[in-house]
Amino acid sequence: MKTEVLYSGKAKTIYKTDNPSELIAEFRDSLTAFDGKKKSEVAKKGYYNAQISKKIFEMLEEKGIKTHFKKMESDTEMLVDAVEIIKIEVIPRNIAAGSITRKYPIKEGTHFTRPVIVMDYKSDEYADPMINEDIAIAMELATPEELKQIRSMALKINEILVEYLDQKGLKLPDFKLEFGRVNGEIVVADEISCDTCRLWDKTTGDSLDKDIFRFDKGDLTKAYEEVARRIVPEIFE
Ligand code: C5P
């Protein structure tokens, strides 16, 4: 049972529960981009993201990847382990898009011959600057052993997701992962959804993700619904 709000983020609210080792993450319809400078509310966004994230977490668990997901509490709320969040955003990239094409002379659409793992320091105050393992260690965000494990988990998850999404007619240019510590173990935390992945339709190349909101590319609810139809068809039965 949820009690007080622990933290209200840009797209999710985290509640405490009567069990100190569990939290409830509520996926809201609010949406932000460009460090919170652009904001909106989009109908059913929270619902589709919660359902997509749940399905992906369950699929990863089946493949031996530990996540914070326990079960759904409602259509938009998941019960999760109360993890200690590691303040690093880990971004596996397969096809160049977004910030990497702005910061470096890399053309959008370039297929990387091996996945590129980018790490950002998760901090609104510093606007999520890119870091590397040495900076992360110097800041004591994680130990060298943890960083090694995080990198290997990120590569494995990327491999699993690329194949899984390919079967659903989706390309995965890039996505963001967060990790947390629970009982001495590193687990995947946060969410894996249309807000945190770039997803391109394999046939048309159309964006079916948050870039629609970032760059006013069309109807976001319709795109998220399309992804949900492919990943969680059972919710439409
Ligand atoms: O903005 P950038 O191109 O670096 O984003 C890379 C990927 O990470 C995108 O899929 C984006 O949606 C995701 N991301 C995120 N949360 C952030 C930054 C990036 O989900 N704070």
Coordinates of C-alpha atoms in Angstrom, one line a residue, residues 31-211:
L31 CA 6.4 14.9 -20.4
T32 CA 9.5 17.1 -20.4
A33 CA 12.4 17.6 -22.8
F34 CA 15.5 19.8 -23.1
D35 CA 16.3 19.8 -19.4
G36 CA 12.7 20.5 -18.5
K37 CA 12.4 23.6 -20.8
K38 CA 9.7 22.0 -22.8
K39 CA 6.7 20.5 -20.9
S40 CA 3.4 18.9 -21.8
E41 CA 0.7 16.4 -20.7
V42 CA -0.2 13.7 -23.1
A43 CA -3.2 11.4 -22.6
K44 CA -2.4 7.7 -21.9
K45 CA 1.3 8.3 -22.1
G46 CA 1.8 7.0 -18.6
Y47 CA -0.3 4.0 -19.2
Y48 CA 1.5 2.9 -22.4
N49 CA 4.9 3.5 -20.9
A50 CA 4.1 1.5 -17.7
Q51 CA 2.8 -1.4 -19.7
I52 CA 5.7 -1.4 -22.1
S53 CA 8.3 -1.1 -19.3
K54 CA 6.6 -3.9 -17.3
K55 CA 6.8 -6.3 -20.4
I56 CA 10.4 -5.4 -21.1
F57 CA 11.4 -5.9 -17.4
E58 CA 9.7 -9.3 -17.3
M59 CA 11.4 -10.3 -20.6
L60 CA 14.8 -9.3 -19.2
E61 CA 14.2 -11.2 -16.0
E62 CA 13.4 -14.3 -18.0
K63 CA 16.8 -13.9 -19.7
G64 CA 18.6 -13.7 -16.3
I65 CA 18.9 -9.9 -16.0
K66 CA 17.9 -8.6 -12.6
T67 CA 15.6 -5.6 -12.5
H68 CA 13.8 -3.6 -9.7
F69 CA 10.4 -4.7 -11.1
K70 CA 8.2 -6.8 -8.8
K71 CA 4.6 -6.5 -10.1
M72 CA 2.0 -4.1 -11.3
E73 CA -0.1 -2.3 -8.6
S74 CA -2.5 -0.8 -11.2
D75 CA -2.5 0.0 -14.9
T76 CA 0.0 2.9 -14.4
E77 CA 1.8 1.9 -11.1
M78 CA 4.5 -0.7 -10.5
L79 CA 5.8 -2.1 -7.3
V80 CA 9.6 -2.0 -7.3
D81 CA 12.5 -2.8 -5.0
A82 CA 13.7 0.2 -3.0
V83 CA 17.1 0.4 -4.7
E84 CA 19.9 2.9 -4.0
I85 CA 20.1 4.6 -7.4
I86 CA 23.5 4.9 -9.0
K87 CA 23.6 8.5 -10.4
I88 CA 24.8 7.4 -13.9
E89 CA 22.7 7.3 -17.0
V90 CA 24.0 4.5 -19.2
I91 CA 23.2 4.9 -22.9
P92 CA 23.9 2.1 -25.3
R93 CA 23.9 3.4 -28.9
N94 CA 23.6 1.3 -32.1
I95 CA 22.6 4.0 -34.7
A96 CA 23.7 7.6 -34.4
A97 CA 20.9 10.0 -33.4
G98 CA 20.3 12.8 -30.9
S99 CA 23.1 14.3 -28.9
I100 CA 26.0 12.2 -30.3
T101 CA 25.3 13.7 -33.7
R102 CA 25.4 17.3 -32.3
K103 CA 28.5 16.8 -30.2
Y104 CA 30.7 14.9 -32.7
P105 CA 31.1 14.8 -36.5
I106 CA 28.9 11.7 -36.7
K107 CA 26.0 11.7 -39.2
E108 CA 22.5 10.7 -38.0
G109 CA 21.7 7.2 -39.1
T110 CA 25.3 5.9 -39.0
H111 CA 25.2 2.3 -37.9
F112 CA 28.0 1.6 -35.4
T113 CA 30.0 -1.5 -36.0
R114 CA 30.0 -2.2 -32.3
P115 CA 27.6 -0.6 -29.7
V116 CA 28.8 2.7 -28.2
I117 CA 28.2 3.0 -24.4
V118 CA 27.9 6.6 -23.3
M119 CA 27.7 7.5 -19.6
D120 CA 26.1 10.7 -18.3
Y121 CA 26.2 12.0 -14.7
K122 CA 22.6 12.1 -13.6
S123 CA 22.2 15.6 -12.3
D124 CA 19.7 18.3 -13.1
E125 CA 22.0 20.9 -11.6
Y126 CA 24.9 20.0 -14.0
A127 CA 22.5 19.2 -16.9
D128 CA 23.6 15.5 -17.1
P129 CA 27.2 16.0 -18.4
M130 CA 28.9 13.1 -20.1
I131 CA 31.4 11.3 -17.9
N132 CA 33.7 8.3 -18.1
E133 CA 34.6 5.6 -15.7
D134 CA 37.5 7.5 -14.1
I135 CA 35.3 10.5 -13.4
A136 CA 32.6 8.2 -12.0
I137 CA 35.1 6.5 -9.7
A138 CA 36.6 9.9 -8.7
M139 CA 33.1 11.1 -7.7
E140 CA 32.5 7.8 -5.9
L141 CA 29.4 7.2 -7.9
A142 CA 30.3 3.5 -8.2
T143 CA 33.3 1.2 -7.7
P144 CA 35.5 0.0 -10.5
E145 CA 33.9 -3.5 -10.1
E146 CA 30.4 -2.0 -10.2
L147 CA 31.2 -0.1 -13.4
K148 CA 32.5 -3.2 -15.0
Q149 CA 29.4 -5.0 -14.2
I150 CA 27.1 -2.1 -15.3
R151 CA 28.9 -2.0 -18.7
S152 CA 28.6 -5.7 -19.2
M153 CA 24.9 -5.6 -18.2
A154 CA 24.2 -2.7 -20.5
L155 CA 25.8 -4.5 -23.5
K156 CA 23.9 -7.7 -22.7
I157 CA 20.6 -5.8 -22.4
N158 CA 21.3 -4.0 -25.6
E159 CA 21.9 -7.3 -27.4
I160 CA 18.6 -8.7 -26.0
L161 CA 16.6 -5.6 -26.8
V162 CA 17.8 -5.2 -30.3
E163 CA 16.8 -8.7 -31.2
Y164 CA 13.5 -8.5 -29.3
L165 CA 12.4 -5.2 -30.9
D166 CA 13.6 -6.3 -34.3
Q167 CA 10.9 -9.1 -34.1
K168 CA 8.4 -6.3 -33.4
G169 CA 9.4 -4.4 -36.5
L170 CA 11.4 -1.8 -34.5
K171 CA 14.9 -0.5 -34.7
L172 CA 16.7 0.6 -31.5
P173 CA 19.1 3.5 -32.3
D174 CA 19.7 4.1 -28.6
F175 CA 18.2 4.0 -25.1
K176 CA 18.9 4.9 -21.5
L177 CA 19.4 2.6 -18.6
E178 CA 19.7 3.3 -14.9
F179 CA 21.0 0.9 -12.3
G180 CA 20.6 0.6 -8.5
R181 CA 21.9 -1.4 -5.6
V182 CA 19.8 -3.8 -3.7
N183 CA 21.1 -6.4 -1.2
G184 CA 24.6 -5.9 -2.6
E185 CA 23.4 -6.6 -6.1
I186 CA 23.3 -4.3 -9.2
V187 CA 19.8 -4.3 -10.8
V188 CA 18.2 -2.4 -13.7
A189 CA 16.0 0.4 -12.3
D190 CA 13.9 3.3 -13.6
E191 CA 12.0 2.4 -16.8
I192 CA 12.5 1.2 -20.3
S193 CA 9.8 2.8 -22.4
C194 CA 9.1 5.1 -25.4
D195 CA 10.3 8.0 -23.2
T196 CA 13.7 6.4 -22.7
C197 CA 14.4 4.6 -26.0
R198 CA 14.7 5.8 -29.6
L199 CA 12.5 3.5 -31.6
W200 CA 12.2 3.7 -35.4
D201 CA 9.7 1.7 -37.4
K202 CA 11.8 -0.8 -39.5
T203 CA 9.9 -0.2 -42.7
T204 CA 9.1 3.5 -42.7
G205 CA 11.9 4.8 -40.4
D206 CA 9.4 6.9 -38.5
S207 CA 10.1 7.8 -34.9
L208 CA 7.8 6.0 -32.4
D209 CA 9.3 7.6 -29.3
K210 CA 9.8 10.9 -27.4
D211 CA 11.5 12.5 -30.4

